[in-house]
Coordinates of C-alpha atoms in Angstrom, one line a residue:
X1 CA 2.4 -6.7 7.8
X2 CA 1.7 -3.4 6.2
X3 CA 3.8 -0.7 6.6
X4 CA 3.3 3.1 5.5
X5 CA 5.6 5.7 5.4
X6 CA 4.3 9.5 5.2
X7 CA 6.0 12.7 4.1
X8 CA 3.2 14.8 5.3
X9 CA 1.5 17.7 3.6
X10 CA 2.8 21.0 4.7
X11 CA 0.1 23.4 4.2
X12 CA 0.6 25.1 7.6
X13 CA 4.8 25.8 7.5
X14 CA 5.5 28.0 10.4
X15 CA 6.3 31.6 9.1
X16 CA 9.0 33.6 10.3
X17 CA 8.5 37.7 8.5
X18 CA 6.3 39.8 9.7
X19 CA 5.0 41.3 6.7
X20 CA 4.3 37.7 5.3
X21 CA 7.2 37.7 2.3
X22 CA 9.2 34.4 2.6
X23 CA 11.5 32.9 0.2
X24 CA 11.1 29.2 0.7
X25 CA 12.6 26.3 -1.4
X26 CA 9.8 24.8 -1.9
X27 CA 8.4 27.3 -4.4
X28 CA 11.2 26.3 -6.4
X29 CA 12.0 23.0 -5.9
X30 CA 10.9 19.6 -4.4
X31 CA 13.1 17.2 -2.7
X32 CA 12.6 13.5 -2.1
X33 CA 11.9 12.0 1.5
X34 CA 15.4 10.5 1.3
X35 CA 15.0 9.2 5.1
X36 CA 11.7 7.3 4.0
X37 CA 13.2 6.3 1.1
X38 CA 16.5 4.9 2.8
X39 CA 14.0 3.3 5.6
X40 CA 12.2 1.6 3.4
X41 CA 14.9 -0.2 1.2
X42 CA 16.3 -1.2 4.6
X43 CA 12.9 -2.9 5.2
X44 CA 12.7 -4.6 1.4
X45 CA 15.8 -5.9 2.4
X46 CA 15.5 -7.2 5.5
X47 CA 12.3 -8.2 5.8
X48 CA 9.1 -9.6 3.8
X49 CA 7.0 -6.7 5.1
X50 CA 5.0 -4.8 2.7
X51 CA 5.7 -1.1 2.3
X52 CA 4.6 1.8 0.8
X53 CA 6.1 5.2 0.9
X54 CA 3.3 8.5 0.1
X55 CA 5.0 11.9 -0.4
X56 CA 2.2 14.4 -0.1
X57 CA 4.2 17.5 -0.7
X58 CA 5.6 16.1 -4.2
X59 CA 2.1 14.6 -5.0
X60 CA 0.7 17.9 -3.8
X61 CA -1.8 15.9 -2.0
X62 CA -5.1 17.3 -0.5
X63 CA -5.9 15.9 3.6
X64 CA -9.2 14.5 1.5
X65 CA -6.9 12.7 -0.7
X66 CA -4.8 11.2 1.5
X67 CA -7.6 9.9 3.5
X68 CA -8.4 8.1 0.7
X69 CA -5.3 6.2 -0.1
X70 CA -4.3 5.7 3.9
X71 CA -8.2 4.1 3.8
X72 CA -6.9 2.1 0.9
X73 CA -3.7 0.7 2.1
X74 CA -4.8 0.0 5.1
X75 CA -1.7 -0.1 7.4
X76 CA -0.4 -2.2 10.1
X77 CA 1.9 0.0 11.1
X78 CA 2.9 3.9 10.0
X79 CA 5.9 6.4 9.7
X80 CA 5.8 9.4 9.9
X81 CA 8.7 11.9 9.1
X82 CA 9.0 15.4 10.9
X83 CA 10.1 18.8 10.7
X84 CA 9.2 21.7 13.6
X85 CA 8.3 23.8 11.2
X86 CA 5.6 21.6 9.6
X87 CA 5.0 19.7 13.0
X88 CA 1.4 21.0 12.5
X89 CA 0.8 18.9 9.2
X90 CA 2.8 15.7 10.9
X91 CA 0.3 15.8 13.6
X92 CA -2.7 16.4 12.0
X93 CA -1.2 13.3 9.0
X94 CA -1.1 11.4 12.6
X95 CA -4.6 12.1 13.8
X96 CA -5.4 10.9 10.7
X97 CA -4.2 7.6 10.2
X98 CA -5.6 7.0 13.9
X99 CA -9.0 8.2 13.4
X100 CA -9.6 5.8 10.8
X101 CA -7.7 3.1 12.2
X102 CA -7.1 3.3 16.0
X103 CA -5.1 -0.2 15.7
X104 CA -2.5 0.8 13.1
X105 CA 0.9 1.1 15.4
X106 CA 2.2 5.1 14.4
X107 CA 5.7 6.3 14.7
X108 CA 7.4 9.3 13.8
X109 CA 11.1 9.8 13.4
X110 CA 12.7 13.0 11.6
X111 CA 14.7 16.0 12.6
X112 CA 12.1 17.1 14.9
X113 CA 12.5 14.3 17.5
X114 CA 15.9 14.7 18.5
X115 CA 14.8 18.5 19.6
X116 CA 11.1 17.8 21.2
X117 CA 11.0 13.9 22.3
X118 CA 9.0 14.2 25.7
X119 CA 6.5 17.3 24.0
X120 CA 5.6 15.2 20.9
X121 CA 4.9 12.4 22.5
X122 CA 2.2 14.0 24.8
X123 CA 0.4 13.2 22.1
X124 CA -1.6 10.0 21.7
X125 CA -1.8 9.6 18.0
X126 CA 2.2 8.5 18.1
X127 CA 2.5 5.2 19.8
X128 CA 6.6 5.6 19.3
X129 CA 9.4 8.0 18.6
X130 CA 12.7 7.6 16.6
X131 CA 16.0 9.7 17.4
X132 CA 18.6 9.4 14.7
X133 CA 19.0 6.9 11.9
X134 CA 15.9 4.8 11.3
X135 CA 17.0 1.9 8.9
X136 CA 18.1 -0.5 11.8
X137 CA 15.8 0.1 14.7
X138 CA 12.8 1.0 12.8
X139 CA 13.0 -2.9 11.2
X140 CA 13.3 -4.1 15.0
X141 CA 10.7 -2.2 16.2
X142 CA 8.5 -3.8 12.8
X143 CA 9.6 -7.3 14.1
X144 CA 8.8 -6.2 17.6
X145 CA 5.4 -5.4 17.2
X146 CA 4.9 -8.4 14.4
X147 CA 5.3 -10.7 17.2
X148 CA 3.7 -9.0 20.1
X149 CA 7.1 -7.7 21.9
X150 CA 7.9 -4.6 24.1
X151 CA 10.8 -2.7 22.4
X152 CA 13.2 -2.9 25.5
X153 CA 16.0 -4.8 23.0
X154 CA 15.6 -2.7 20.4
X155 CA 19.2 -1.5 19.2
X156 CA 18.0 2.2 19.0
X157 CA 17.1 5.3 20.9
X158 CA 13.0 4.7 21.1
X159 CA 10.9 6.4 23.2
X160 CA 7.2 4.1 23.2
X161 CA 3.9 3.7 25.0
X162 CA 3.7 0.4 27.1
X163 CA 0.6 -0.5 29.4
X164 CA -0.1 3.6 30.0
X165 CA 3.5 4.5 31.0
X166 CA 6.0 6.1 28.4
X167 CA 9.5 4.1 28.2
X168 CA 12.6 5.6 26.8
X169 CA 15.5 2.7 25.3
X170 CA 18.8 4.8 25.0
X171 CA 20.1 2.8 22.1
X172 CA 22.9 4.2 19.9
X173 CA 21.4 7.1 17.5
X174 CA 24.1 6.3 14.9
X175 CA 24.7 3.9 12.3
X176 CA 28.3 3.9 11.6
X177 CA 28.2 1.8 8.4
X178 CA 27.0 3.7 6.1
X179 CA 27.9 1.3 3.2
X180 CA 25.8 -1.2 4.7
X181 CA 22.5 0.3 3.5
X182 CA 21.0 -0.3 0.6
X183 CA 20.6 2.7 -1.8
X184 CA 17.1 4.5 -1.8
X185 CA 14.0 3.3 -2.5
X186 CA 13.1 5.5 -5.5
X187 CA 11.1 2.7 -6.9
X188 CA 8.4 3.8 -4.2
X189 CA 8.5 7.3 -5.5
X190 CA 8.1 9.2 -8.5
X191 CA 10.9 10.2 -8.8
X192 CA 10.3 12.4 -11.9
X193 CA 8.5 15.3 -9.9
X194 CA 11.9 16.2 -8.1
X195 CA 13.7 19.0 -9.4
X196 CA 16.5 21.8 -8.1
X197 CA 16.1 25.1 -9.0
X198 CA 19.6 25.0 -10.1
X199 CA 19.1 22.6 -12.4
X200 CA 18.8 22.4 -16.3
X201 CA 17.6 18.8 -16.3
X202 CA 13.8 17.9 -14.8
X203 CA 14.8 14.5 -13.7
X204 CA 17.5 15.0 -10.6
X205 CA 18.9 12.4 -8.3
X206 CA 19.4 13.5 -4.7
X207 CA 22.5 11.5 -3.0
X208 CA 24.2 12.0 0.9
X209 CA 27.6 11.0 0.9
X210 CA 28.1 11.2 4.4
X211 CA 26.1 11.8 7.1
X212 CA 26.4 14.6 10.6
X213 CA 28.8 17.6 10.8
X214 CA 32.0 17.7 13.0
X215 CA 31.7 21.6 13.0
X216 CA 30.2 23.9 16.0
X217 CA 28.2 26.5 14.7
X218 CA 26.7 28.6 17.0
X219 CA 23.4 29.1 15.3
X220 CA 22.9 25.8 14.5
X221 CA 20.9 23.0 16.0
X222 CA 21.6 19.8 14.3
X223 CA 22.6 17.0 16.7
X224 CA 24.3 14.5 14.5
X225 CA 28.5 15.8 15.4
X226 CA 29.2 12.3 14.2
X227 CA 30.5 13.1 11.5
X228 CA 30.2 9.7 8.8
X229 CA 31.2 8.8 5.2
X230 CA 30.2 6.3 2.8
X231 CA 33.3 4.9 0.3
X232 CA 34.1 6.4 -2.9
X233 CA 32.6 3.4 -4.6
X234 CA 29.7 2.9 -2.7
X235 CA 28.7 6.3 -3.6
X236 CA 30.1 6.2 -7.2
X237 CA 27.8 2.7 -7.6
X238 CA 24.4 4.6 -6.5
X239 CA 25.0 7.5 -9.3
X240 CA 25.2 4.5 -11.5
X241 CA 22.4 2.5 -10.3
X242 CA 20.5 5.7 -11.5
X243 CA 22.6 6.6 -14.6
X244 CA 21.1 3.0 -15.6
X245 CA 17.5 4.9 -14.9
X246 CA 18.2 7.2 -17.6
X247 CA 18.8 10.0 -14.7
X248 CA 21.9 12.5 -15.8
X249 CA 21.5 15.3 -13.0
X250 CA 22.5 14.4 -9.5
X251 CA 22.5 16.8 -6.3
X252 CA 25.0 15.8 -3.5
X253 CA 22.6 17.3 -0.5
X254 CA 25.2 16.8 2.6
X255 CA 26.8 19.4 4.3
X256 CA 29.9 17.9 4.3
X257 CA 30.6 16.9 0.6
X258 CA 34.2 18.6 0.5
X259 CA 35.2 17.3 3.4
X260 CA 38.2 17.3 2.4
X261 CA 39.3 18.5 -1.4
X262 CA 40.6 14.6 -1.8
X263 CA 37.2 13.3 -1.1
X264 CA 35.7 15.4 -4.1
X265 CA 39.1 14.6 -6.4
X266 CA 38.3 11.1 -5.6
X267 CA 34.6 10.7 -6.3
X268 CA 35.1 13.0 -9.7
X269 CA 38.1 10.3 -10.9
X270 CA 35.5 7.3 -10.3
X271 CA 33.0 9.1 -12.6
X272 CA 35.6 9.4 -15.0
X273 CA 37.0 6.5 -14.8
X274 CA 32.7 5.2 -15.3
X275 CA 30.3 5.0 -18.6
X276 CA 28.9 8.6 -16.4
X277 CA 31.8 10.5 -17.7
X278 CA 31.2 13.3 -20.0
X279 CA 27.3 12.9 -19.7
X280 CA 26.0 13.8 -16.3
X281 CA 26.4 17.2 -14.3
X282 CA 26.3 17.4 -10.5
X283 CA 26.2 20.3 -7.5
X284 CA 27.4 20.0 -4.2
X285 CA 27.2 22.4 -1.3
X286 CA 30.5 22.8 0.5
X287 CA 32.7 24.4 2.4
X288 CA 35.1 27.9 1.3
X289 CA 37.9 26.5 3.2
X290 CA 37.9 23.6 1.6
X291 CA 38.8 24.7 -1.9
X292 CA 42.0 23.9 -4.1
X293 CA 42.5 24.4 -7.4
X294 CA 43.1 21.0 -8.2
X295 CA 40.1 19.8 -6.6
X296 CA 38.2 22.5 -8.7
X297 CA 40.0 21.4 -12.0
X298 CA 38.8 17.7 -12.0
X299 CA 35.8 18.4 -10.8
X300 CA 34.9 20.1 -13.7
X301 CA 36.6 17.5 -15.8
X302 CA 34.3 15.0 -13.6
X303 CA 30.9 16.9 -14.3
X304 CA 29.7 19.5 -11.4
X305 CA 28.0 22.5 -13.0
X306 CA 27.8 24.4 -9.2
X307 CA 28.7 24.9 -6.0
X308 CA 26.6 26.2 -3.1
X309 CA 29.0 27.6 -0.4
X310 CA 27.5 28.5 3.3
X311 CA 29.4 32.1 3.9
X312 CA 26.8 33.3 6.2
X313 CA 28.5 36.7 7.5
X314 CA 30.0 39.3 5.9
X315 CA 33.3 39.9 8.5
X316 CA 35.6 38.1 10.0
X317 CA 34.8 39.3 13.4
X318 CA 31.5 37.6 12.8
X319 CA 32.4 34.5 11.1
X320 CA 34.5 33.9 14.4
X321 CA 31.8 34.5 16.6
X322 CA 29.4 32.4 15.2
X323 CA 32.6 29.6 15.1
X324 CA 32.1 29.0 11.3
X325 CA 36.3 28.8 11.3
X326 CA 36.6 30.3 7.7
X327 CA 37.4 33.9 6.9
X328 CA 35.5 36.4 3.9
X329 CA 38.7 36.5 2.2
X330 CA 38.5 32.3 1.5
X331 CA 35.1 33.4 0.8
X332 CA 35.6 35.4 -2.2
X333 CA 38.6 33.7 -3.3
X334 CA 36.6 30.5 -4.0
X335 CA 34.1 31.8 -5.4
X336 CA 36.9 33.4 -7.9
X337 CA 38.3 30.2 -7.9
X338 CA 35.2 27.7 -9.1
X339 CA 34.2 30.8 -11.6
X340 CA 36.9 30.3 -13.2
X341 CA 36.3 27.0 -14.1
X342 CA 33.0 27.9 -15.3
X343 CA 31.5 26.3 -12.8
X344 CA 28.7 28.4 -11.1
X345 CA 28.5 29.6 -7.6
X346 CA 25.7 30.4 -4.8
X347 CA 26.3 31.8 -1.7
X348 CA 24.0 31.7 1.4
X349 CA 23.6 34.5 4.2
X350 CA 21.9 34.6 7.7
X351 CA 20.5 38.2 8.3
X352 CA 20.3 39.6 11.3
X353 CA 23.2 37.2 13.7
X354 CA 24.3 39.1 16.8
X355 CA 27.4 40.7 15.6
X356 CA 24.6 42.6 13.4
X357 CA 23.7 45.6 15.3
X358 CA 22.6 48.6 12.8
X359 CA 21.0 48.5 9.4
X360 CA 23.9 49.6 8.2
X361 CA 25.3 46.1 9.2
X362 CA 22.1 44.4 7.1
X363 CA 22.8 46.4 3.9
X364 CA 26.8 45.9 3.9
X365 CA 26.0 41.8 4.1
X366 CA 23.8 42.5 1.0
X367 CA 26.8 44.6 -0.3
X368 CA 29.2 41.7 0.5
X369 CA 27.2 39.7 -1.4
X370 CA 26.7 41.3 -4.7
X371 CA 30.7 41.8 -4.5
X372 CA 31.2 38.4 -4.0
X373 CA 29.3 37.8 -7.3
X374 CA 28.4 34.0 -7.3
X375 CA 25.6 33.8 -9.7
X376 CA 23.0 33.3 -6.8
X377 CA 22.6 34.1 -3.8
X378 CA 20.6 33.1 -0.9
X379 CA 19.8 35.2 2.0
X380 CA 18.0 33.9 5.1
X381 CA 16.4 35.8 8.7
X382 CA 18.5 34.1 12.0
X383 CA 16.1 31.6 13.0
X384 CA 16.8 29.3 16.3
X385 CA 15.8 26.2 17.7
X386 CA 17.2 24.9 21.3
X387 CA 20.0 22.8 20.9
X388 CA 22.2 25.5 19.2
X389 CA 24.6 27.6 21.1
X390 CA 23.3 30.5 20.4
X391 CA 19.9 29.8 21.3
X392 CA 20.6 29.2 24.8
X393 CA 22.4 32.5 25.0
X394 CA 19.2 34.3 24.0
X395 CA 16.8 32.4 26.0
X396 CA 19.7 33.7 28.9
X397 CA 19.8 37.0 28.1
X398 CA 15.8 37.5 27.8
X399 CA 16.1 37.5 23.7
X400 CA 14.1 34.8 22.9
X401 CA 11.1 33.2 25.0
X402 CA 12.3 29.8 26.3
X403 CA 8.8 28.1 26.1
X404 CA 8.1 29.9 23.0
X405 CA 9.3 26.4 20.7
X406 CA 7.9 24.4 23.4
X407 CA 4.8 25.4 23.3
X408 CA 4.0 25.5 19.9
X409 CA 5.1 21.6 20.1
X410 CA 2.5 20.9 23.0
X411 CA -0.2 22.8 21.2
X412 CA 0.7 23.7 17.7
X413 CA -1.4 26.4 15.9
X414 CA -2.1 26.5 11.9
X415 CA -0.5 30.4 12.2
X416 CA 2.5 29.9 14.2
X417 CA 5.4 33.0 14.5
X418 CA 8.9 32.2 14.8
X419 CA 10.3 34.6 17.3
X420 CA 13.1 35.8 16.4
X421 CA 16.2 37.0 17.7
X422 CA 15.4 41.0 17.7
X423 CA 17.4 42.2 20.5
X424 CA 19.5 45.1 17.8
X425 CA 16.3 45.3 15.0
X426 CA 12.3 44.3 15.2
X427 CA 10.7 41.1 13.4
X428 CA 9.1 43.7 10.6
X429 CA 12.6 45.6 10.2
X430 CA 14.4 42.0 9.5
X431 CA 11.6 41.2 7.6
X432 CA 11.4 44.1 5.0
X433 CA 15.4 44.2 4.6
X434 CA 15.1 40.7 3.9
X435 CA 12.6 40.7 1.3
X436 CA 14.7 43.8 -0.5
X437 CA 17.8 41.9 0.1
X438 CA 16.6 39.3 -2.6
X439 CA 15.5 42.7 -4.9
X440 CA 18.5 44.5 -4.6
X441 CA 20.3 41.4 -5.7
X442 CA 18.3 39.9 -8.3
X443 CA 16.5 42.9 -9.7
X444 CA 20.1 44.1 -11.2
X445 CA 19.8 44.2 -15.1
X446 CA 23.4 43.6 -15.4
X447 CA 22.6 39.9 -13.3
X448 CA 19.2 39.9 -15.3
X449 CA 21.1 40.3 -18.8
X450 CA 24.2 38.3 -17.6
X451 CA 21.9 35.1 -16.2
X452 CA 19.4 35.3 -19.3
X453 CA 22.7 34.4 -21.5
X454 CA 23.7 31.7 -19.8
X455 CA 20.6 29.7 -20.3
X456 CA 20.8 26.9 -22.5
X457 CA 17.6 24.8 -22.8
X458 CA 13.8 25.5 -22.2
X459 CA 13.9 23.4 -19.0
X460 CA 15.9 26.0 -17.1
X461 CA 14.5 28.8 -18.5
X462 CA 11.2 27.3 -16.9
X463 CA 13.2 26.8 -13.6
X464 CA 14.7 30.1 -13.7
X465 CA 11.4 32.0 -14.4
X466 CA 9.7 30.2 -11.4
X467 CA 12.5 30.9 -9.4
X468 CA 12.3 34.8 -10.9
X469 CA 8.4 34.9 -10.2
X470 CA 8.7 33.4 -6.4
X471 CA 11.4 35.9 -5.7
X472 CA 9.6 39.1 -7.4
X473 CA 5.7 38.5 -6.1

């Protein structure tokens, strides 16, 4: 069998200001389909199925080009991966592949499903859903539909089609092994057109250490609290396995890399204690709580060039309401902390969280944040999806709309608003506050003069003037 796997175009990415200025990471950077990619190793594997992976944001693909390669390939079966806020483009990629060829078995897996099972699959085009890890069950359901078999043994949680009716198997969504899957498939990519807009390096490797999050965050909706790590030496072995590609920039992309300060004083010893040391550099995002000096010292030692810390609010009274169980004060002290090692610092903020009731409360984030001074800074409007905390107390208290999600799922439009949570400031208010946030921030010339000196090849000065000109349109 053939099997395709599609990271759909986004073209139609939900939008969420009201005065149409949005900051979005993909202006300034693009980031492989690491869930295709880890699917379709699995299935290389495992199994003597053909596969193919397309990434149509990083090939920039056109619909009218992707017809033509699906037409080409001609697959027996299809993956899809989704997002909500692209759900539009997974669709349409879906209508797609089933217009020209009805036969071809479609499935879609991805953040989104775990949010919007029963709503996505009122839609014909997908013949199956995925919740959770896809490695194991999608290669059952392959073998499944290879030899003519309902999915009722699958090991998974599938929702499918069968003889008109819609059957849910509530399988395990977890793997717990994570050392059991085979790195990435970044043969099926090119990997080349990935990039960070922190980096200095063009080529960039994008590893997950561990997968989920044990914490409770009230504004946020992900549904893996399974919290799941891979050993020191599986991951050390993958940074290898693409050293030996000539790759020298990696980017640790889970939530959860400093775990614990041992876990990053571990992994930085195996890379120094590897051919790696004293030629690659690395980022993590991470925790403020989580910060020692020693961890910070051999770090450095090891190769990270920056940390990107998740502060969020400005006060202690609303860190603790939104349960992110850290204080400013840990905040700014490791920020001081990793500065002092030279290694460089970014800080993210949600504008506009409950405890925010005046503009006054906006403006002393912003404040807060140019205080704080890590060398970027990434601010953000509260946006919710259900499965958060916090959304269902709007929806209660008459904030938020609670078919608003819903029905963009059942019926998605090409020029979808995200409602947000305005019950202390309107969608135009956040929206403009948001946009000068970034301004007030980057627009400094002491941050201007101070970031210009610290660039030290031609390849991030082209990063940092693409991230200058998406910020200052």
């Amino acid at each position: 069998m053939k099997i395709l796997l599609i990271n759909p175009p986004r073209f139609n990415i939900v939008k969420w200001t009201a005065n149409e200025w949005e900051l979005d990471l993909t202006d300034i950077s693009s980031f492989p389909p690491l869930g295709l990619m880890y699917i379709a190793s699995y299935i290389k594997r495992h199994t003597n199925y053909e596969v193919r992976i397309i990434d149509a944001v990083a090939d920039k693909l056109s619909y009218e080009k992707l017809i033509d390669i699906v037409s080409e390939y001609r697959p027996d079966v299809t993956g899809i991966s989704s997002f909500t806020y692209t759900f539009y483009d997974t669709l349409k990629t879906a209508r797609l592949v089933k217009r020209l060829f009805p036969l071809s078995h479609i499935t879609i897996g991805g953040p989104h499903t775990s949010l919007f099972p029963e709503e996505t699959m009122t839609h014909k085009e997908f013949d199956s859903l995925v919740i959770g890890d896809g490695e194991v069950v999608f290669k059952e359901m392959l073998e499944c539909i290879d030899k003519g078999r309902s999915f009722d043994l699958v090991s998974g949680d599938v929702l499918y089609r069968y003889n008109g009716e819609l059957i849910h198997v509530k399988g395990k969504r977890y793997l717990k092994d994570l050392d059991s899957l085979p790195f990435p498939a970044i043969d099926l990519v090119d990997y080349k057109k990935y990039y960070s807009p922190f980096g200095q390096e063009t080529t960039m490797a994008t590893i997950c250490t561990s997968r989920g999050c044990p914490f409770q965050c009230t504004y946020c909706q992900v549904p893996d609290k399974q919290f799941r790590v891979r050993s020191i030496q599986n991951v050390i072995d993958e940074m290898l396995f693409y050293y030996d590609m000539g790759i020298r920039f990696y980017y640790f992309f889970d939530d959860m890399f400093n775990i614990t300060p041992q876990r990053v004083i571990d992994i930085s010893e195996g890379i120094l204690k590897s051919k790696m040391a004293g030629k690659i550099s690395w980022l993590f995002r991470g925790r403020v709580d989580n910060i020692t000096e020693q961890m910070i010292k051999i770090a450095k030692q090891g190769g990270c060039r920056q940390i990107l810390f998740g502060v969020e609010d400005y006060t202690n009274e609303g860190l603790k309401m939104i349960k992110k169980k850290i204080t400013i004060e840990q905040a700014f002290e490791a920020v001081k902390l990793t500065k002092k090692y030279g290694i460089q610092t970014s800080t993210n903020w949600i504008m506009g969280l409950p405890n925010h009731k005046t503009v006054k409360d906006l403006y002393d984030l912003v404040d807060t944040a140019i205080k704080i001074d890590s060398d970027y800074a990434q601010f953000s409007i509260l946006q919710l999806l259900p499965g958060c905390e916090m959304y269902n107390d709007a929806t209660t208290e008459g904030v938020l709309n609670p078919s608003h999600w819903k029905g963009y799922v059942l019926s998605p439009t090409e020029n979808f608003y995200v409602e947000l949570y305005t019950k202390y400031f309107s969608a135009m208010q956040l929206s403009d506050i948001y946009r000068d946030a970034h301004l007030r921030y980057y627009r400094r010339l002491s941050y201007i003069l101070k970031t210009l000196l610290k660039i030290r090849s031609i390849k991030e000065l082209i990063s940092k003037t693409r991230a200058a000109l998406a910020i200052f349109r």
